[in-house]
Coordinates of C-alpha atoms in Angstrom, one line a residue:
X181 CA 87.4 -4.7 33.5
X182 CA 90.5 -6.1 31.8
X183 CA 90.7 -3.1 29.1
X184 CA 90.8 -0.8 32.8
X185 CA 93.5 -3.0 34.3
X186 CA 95.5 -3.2 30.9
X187 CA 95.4 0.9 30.5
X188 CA 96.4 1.1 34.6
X189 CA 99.1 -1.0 33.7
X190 CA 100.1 1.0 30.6
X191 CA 100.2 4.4 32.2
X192 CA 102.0 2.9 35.5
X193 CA 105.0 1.8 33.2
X194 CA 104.9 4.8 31.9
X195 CA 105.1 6.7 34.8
X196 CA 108.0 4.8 36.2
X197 CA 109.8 5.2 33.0
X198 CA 109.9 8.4 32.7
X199 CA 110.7 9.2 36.5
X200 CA 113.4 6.7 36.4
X201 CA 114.8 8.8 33.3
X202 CA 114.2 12.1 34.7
X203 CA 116.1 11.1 38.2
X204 CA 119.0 9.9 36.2
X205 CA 119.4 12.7 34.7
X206 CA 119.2 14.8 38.0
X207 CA 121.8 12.6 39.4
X208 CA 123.8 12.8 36.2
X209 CA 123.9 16.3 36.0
X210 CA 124.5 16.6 40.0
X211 CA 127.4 14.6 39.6
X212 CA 129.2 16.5 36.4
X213 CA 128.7 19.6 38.6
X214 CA 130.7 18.5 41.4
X215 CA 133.7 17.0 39.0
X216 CA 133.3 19.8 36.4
X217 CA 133.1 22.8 38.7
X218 CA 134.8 21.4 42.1
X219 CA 132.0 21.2 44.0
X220 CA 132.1 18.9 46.8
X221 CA 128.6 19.6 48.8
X222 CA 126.9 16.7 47.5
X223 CA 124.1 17.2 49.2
X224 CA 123.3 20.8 47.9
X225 CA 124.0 19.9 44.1
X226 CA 121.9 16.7 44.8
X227 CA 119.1 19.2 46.0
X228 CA 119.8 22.1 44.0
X229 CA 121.8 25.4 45.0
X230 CA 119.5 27.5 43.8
X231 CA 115.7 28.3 43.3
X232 CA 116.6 28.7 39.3
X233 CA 118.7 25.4 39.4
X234 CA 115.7 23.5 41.5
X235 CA 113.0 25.2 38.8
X236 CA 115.2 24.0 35.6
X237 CA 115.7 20.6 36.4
X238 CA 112.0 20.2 37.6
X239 CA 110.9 21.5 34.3
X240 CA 113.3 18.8 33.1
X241 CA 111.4 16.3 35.1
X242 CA 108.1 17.5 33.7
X243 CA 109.4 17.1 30.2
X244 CA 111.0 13.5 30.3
X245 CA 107.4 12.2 32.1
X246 CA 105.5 13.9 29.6
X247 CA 108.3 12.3 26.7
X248 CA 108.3 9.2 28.2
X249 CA 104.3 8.9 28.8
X250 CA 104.1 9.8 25.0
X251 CA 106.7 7.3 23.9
X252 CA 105.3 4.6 25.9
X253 CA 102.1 5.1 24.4
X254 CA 103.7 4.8 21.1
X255 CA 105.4 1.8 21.6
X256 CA 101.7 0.3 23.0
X257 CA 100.0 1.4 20.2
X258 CA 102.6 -0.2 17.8
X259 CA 102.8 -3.7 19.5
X260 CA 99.0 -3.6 19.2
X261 CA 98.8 -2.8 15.7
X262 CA 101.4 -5.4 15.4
X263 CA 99.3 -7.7 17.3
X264 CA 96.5 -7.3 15.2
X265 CA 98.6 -7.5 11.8
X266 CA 99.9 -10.9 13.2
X267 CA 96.6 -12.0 14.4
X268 CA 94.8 -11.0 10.9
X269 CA 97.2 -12.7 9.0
X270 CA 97.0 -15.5 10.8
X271 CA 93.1 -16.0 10.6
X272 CA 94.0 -15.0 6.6
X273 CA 96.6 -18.5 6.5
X274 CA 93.7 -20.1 8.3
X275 CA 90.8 -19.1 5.7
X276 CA 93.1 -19.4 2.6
X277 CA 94.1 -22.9 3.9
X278 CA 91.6 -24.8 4.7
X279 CA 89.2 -23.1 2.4
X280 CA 86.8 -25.8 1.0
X281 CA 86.6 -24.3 -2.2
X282 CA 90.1 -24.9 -5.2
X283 CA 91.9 -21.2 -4.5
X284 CA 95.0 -19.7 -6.5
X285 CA 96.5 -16.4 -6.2
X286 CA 98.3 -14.7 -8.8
X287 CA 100.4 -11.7 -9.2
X288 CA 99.9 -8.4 -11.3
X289 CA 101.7 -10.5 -14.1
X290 CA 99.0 -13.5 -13.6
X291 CA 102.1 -15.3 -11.7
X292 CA 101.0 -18.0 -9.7
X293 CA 102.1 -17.1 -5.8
X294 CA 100.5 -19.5 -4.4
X295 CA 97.7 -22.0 -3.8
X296 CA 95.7 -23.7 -1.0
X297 CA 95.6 -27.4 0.5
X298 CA 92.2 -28.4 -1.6
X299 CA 94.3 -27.3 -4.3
X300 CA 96.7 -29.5 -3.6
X301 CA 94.9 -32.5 -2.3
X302 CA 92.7 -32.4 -5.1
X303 CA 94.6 -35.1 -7.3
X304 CA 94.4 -33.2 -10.0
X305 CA 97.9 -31.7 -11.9
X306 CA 98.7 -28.5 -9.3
X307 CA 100.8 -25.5 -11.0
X308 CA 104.1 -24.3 -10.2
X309 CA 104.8 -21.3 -8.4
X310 CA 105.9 -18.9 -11.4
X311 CA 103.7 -20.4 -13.4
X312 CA 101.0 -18.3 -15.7
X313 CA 97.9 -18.7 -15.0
X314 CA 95.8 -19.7 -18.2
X315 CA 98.7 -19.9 -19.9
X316 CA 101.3 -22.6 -18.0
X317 CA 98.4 -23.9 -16.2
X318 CA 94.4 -24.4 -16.9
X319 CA 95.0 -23.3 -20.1
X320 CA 92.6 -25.4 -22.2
X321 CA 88.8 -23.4 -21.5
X322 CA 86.2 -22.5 -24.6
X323 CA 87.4 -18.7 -23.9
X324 CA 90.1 -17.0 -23.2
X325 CA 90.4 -16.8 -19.5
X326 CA 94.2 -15.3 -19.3
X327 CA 93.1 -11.9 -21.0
X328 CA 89.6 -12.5 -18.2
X329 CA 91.8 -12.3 -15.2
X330 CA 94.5 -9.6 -17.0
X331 CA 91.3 -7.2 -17.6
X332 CA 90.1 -8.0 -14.1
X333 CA 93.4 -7.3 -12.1
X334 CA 93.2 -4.1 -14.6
X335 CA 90.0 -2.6 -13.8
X336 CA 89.9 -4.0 -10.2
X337 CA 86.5 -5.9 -10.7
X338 CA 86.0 -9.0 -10.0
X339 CA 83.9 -11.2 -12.5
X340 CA 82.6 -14.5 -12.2
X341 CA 82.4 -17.6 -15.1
X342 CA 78.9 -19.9 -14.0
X343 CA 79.9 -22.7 -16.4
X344 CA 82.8 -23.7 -17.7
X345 CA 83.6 -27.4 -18.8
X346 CA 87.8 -28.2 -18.1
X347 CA 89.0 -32.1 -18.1
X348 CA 85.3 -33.2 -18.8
X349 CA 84.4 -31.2 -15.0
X350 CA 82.0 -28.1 -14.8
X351 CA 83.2 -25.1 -12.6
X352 CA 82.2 -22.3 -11.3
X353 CA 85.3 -19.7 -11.9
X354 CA 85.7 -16.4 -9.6
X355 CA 88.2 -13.8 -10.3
X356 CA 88.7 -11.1 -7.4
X357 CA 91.6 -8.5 -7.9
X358 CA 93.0 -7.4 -4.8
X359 CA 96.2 -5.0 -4.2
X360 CA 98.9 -7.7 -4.8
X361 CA 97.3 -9.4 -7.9
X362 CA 94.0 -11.5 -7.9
X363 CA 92.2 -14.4 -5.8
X364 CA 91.0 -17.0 -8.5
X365 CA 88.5 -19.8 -7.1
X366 CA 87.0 -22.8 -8.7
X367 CA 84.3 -24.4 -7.5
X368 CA 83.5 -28.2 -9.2
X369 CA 79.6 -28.1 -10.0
X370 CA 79.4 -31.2 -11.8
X371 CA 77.7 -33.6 -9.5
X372 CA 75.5 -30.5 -8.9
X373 CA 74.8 -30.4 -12.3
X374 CA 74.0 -34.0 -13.0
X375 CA 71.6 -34.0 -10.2
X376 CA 70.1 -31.3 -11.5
X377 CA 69.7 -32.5 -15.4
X378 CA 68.0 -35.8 -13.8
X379 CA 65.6 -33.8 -11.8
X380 CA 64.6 -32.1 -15.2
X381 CA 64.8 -35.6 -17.1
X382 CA 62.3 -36.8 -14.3
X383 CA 60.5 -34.4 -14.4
X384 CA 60.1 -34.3 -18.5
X385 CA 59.5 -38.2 -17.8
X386 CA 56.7 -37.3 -15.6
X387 CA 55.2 -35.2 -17.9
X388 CA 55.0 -37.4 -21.1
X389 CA 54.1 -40.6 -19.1
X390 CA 50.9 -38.3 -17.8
X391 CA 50.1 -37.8 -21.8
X392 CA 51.0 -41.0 -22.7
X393 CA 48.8 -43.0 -20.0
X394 CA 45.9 -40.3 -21.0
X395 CA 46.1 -41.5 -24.7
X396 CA 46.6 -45.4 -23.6
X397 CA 43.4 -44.9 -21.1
X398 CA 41.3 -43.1 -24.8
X399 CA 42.9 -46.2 -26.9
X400 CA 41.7 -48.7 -24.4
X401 CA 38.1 -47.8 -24.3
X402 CA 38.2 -46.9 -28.2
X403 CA 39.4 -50.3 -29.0
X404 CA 37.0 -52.0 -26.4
X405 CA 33.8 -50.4 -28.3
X406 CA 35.6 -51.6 -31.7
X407 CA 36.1 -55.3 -30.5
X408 CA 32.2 -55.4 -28.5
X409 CA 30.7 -54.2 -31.9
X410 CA 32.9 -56.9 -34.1
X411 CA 31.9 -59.8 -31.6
X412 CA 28.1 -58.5 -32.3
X413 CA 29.2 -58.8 -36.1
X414 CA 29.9 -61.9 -36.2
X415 CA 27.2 -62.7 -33.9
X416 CA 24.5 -61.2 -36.1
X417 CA 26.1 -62.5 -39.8
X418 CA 28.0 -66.0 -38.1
X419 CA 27.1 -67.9 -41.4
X420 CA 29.3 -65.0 -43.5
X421 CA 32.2 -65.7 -44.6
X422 CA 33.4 -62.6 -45.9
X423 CA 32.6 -60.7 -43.1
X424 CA 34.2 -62.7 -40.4
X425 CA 36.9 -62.6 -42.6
X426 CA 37.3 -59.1 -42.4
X427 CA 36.3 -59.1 -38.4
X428 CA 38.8 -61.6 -37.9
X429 CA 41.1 -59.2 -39.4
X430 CA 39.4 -56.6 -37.2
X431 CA 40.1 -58.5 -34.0
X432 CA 44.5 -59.1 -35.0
X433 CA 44.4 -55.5 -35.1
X434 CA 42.8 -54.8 -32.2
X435 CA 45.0 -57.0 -29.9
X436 CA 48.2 -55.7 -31.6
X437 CA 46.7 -52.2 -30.4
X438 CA 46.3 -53.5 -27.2
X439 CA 49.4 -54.5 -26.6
X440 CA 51.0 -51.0 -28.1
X441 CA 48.4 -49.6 -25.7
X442 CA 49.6 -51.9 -22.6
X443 CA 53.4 -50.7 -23.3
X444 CA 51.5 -47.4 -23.1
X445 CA 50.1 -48.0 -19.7
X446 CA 53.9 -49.7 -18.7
X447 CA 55.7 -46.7 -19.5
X448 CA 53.0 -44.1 -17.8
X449 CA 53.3 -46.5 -15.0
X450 CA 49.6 -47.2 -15.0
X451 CA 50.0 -51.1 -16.2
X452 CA 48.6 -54.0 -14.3
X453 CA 51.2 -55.7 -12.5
X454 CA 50.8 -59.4 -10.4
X455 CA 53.7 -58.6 -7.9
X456 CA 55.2 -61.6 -6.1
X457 CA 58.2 -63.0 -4.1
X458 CA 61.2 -63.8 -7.5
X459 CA 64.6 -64.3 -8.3
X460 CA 66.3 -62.1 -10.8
X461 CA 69.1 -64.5 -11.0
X462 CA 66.5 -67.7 -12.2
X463 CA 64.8 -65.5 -14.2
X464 CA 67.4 -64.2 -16.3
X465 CA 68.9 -67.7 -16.6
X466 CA 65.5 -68.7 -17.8
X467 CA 64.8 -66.0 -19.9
X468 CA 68.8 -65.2 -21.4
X469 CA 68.4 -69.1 -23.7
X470 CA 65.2 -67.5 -25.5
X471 CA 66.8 -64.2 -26.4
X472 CA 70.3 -66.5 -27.8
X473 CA 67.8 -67.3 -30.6
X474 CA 67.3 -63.7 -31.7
X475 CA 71.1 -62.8 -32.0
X476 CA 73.8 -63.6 -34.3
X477 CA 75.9 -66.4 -33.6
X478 CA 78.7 -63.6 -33.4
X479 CA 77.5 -62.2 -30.2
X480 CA 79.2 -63.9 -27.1
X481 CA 76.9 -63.5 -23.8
X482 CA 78.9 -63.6 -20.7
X483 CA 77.4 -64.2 -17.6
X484 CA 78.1 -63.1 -13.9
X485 CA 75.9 -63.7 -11.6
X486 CA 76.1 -63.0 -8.1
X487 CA 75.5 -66.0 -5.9
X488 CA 72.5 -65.7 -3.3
X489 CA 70.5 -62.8 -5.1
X490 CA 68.2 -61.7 -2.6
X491 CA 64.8 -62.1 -3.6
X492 CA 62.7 -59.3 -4.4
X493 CA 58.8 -58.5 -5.3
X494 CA 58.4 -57.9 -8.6
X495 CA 55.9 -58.9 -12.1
X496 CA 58.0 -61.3 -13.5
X497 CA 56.3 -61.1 -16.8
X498 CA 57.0 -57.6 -16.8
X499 CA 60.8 -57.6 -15.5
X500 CA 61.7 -60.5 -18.5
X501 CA 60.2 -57.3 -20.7
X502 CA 62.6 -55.2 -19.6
X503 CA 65.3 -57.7 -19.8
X504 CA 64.3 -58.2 -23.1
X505 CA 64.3 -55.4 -23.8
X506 CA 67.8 -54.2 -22.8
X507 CA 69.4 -57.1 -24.4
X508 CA 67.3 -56.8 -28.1
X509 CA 68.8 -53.1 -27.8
X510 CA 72.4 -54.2 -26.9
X511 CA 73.0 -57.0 -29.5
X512 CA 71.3 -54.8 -31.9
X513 CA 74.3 -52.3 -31.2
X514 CA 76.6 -54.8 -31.8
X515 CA 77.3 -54.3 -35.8
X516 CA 79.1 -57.6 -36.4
X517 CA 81.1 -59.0 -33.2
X518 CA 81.0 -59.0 -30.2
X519 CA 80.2 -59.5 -26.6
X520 CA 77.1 -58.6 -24.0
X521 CA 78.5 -58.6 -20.5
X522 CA 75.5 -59.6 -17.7
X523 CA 76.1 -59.1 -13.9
X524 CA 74.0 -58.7 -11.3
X525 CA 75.2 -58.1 -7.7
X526 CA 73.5 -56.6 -4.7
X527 CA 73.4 -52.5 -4.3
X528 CA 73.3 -50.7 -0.9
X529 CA 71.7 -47.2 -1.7
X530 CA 72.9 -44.9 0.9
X531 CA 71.6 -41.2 1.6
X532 CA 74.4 -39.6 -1.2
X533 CA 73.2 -42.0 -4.0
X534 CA 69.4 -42.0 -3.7
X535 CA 69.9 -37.8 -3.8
X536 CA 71.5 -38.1 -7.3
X537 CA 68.6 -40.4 -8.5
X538 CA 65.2 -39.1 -8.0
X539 CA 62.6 -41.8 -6.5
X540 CA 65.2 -44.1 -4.9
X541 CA 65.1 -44.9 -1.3
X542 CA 67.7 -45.8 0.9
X543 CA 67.9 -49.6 1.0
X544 CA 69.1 -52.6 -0.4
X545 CA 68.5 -52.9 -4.1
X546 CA 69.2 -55.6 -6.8
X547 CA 71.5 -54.1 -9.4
X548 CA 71.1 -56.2 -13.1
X549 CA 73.9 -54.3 -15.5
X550 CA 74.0 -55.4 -19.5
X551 CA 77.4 -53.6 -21.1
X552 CA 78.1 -54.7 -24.9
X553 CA 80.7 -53.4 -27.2
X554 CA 79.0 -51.6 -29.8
X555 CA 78.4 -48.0 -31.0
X556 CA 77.5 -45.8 -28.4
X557 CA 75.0 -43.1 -28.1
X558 CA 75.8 -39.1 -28.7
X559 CA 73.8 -37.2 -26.1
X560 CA 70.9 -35.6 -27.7
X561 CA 70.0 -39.8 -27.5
X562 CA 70.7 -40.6 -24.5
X563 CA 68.7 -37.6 -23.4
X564 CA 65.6 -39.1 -25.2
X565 CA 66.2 -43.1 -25.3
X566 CA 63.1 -43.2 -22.6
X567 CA 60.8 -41.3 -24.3
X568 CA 57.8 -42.7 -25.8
X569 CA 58.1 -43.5 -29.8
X570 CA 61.6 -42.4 -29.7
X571 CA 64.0 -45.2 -32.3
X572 CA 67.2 -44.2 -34.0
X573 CA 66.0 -47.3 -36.0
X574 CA 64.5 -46.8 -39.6
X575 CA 61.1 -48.6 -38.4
X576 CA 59.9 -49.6 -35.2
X577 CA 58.2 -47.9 -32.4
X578 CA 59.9 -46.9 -30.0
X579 CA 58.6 -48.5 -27.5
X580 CA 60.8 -51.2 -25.4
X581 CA 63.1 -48.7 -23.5
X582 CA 60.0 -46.0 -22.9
X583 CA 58.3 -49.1 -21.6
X584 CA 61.0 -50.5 -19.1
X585 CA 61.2 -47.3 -17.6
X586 CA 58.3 -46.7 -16.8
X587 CA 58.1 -50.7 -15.4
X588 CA 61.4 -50.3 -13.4
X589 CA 60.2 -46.9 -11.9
X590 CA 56.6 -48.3 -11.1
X591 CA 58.6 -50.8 -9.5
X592 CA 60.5 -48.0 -6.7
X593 CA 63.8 -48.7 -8.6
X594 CA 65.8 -47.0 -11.4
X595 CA 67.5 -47.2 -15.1
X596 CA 70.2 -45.4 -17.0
X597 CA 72.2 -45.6 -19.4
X598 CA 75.9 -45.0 -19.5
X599 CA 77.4 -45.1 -23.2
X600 CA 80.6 -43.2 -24.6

């Protein structure tokens, strides 16, 4: 209905135009008659003294309606194009601007024109219009992205980069050429790819503590039949010496298997635990006086606890292992001095944070942090510090981290470690 109304409108300007034009000119040319040629009938030249005159300047008429239709139309059609240029560029602005997405455009030269408000926003350094790209600006990546984008504003192809690692951030690089130079977009992956590593970390865990509480489950009743058959030993011989000397030796080794075999069952999540009602706080005040003992006198514990931890439900017995645990490993990092920093405050786990840690729900948590100050772990380590049997120690087993992991995540909570 509007589009009819619009083109009635169109053609009835149009139509007035050119009838206004084409009775000026009647008039006009009326009126240079009578002063040109001295004739004063006003009337008659108005109308037109003869049939030829009356035919010309009708034909004249014709023509200006039919010029003045056409050049109206023209004019239309241009302010509508121009419309539609105005509007296009206007939803361009919109899209570049507030694109959610990092965007730069260059020039055929690999000029930077301009950039959007992410860009800007971002807090990070922002290049100067004029600048290179890859050159003045973003120039530090593992390949040469300034002779990428050259080639790509060459052939007119975009390409994209999945992966690359600038300022210790992973982004996803696209380069499309279009007919004033190229649109270059960088998208920042790295929380994406965090998550993702953890998931496949989990999910490795998962695996291995399935193995690992198999073979714990095949010790168990292995060493059961072997400490049932040396209690019938020394049953059946209990006046000889030599051999419950040797069943005695028997039964050490047994219980030092059972407890490599419980650590087992700890990590694989499978361990016996006597939940109740504790205190983190008391129990690391409790427990921290033991562990002094074990450490050079040249490692300085600091302490800050929060007031009013919240009590949680937990195995005690099996928490001060992991506590243990995490501080053995800390002090042991220390190679002469030092100091191990303990907090513990309250956590609030919302929606964001329990999506980057696989298991957590959202909830109030008890956080317990141990920092110390000495060598750090590269990150094929790190990767592998809770696996089962896994020491960048000489001797030992392996065992104490593989073990509080699987505690801590038997327990619905979580544990990481952050070293540089």
């Amino acid at each position: 209905m509007n589009k009819k109304r619009n083109s009635k409108n169109i053609l009835d300007s149009m139509m007035l135009a050119a009838i206004f034009i084409a009775t000026a000119y009647w008039i006009l040319d009326s009126i240079l008659n009578i002063f040109f040629f001295n004739k004063f009938n006003i009337i008659a030249e108005l109308v037109g003294t003869d049939l030829y005159n009356i035919y010309i300047r009708i034909v004249v008429l014709c023509l200006f309606i039919i010029f003045g239709s056409h050049a109206q139309a023209s004019i239309n059609k241009f302010r509508r194009v121009e419309k539609s240029l105005k509007e296009g560029e206007e939803r361009y602005r919109t899209l570049f601007e507030y694109n959610p997405i990092e965007t730069i455009t260059v020039d055929h030269d690999a000029r930077v024109t301009e950039y959007n408000l992410v860009k800007a926003n971002s807090g990070d350094k922002v290049p100067k219009i004029g600048d290179i790209m890859y050159k003045d600006y973003a120039g530090k990546h593992k390949i040469n992205m300034y002779n990428e984008l050259m080639e790509c504003i060459r052939s007119n192809i975009s390409k994209e980069f999945p992966e690359q690692i600038y300022n210790g951030n992973v982004l996803y690089i696209r380069i499309a050429p279009f007919s004033k130079g190229a649109i270059i977009t960088a998208l920042n992956i790295t929380k994406q790819k965090q998550l993702q590593t953890q998931l496949q970390q989990s999910k490795k865990m998962d695996a291995i503590s399935t193995l690992a509480g198999g073979i714990a489950h095949q010790f168990n009743n292995i060493l059961s039949g072997i400490t049932g058959n040396t209690e019938l030993l020394q049953i059946e011989f209990a006046g000889n010496k030599k051999i419950n000397k040797y069943s005695d030796r028997l039964f050490t080794l047994t219980r030092r298997m059972t407890r490599l075999t419980s650590q087992l069952l700890a990590y694989a999540r499978g361990g016996k635990y006597l939940e109740k009602h504790i205190s983190i706080s008391d129990l690391v005040k409790e427990t921290l006086p033991l562990l002094k003992h074990s450490m050079k006198r040249s490692i300085k514990v600091i302490m800050n606890l929060e007031k009013d931890s919240p009590i949680v439900k937990a195995d005690a017995t099996q928490i001060q292992m992991v506590f243990s645990a995490v501080m053995n490993n800390a002090a042991e990092a220390i190679e002469e001095s030092g100091s191990i920093r303990v907090s513990l405050q309250k956590k609030d786990v919302d929606d964001a944070y329990a999506m980057q840690h696989p298991g957590l729900k959202v909830g109030q948590y008890v956080q317990l942090t141990v920092e110390d100050d000495g060598k750090g772990l590269d990150r094929e380590t790190k990767e592998r510090v809770f696996e089962p049997f896994f020491s960048t120690k000489l001797q030992g087993r392996g065992l104490g981290t593989a073990a509080s992991y699987g505690i801590i995540i038997n327990h619905g909570g979580w544990i990481e470690i952050d070293s540089e």
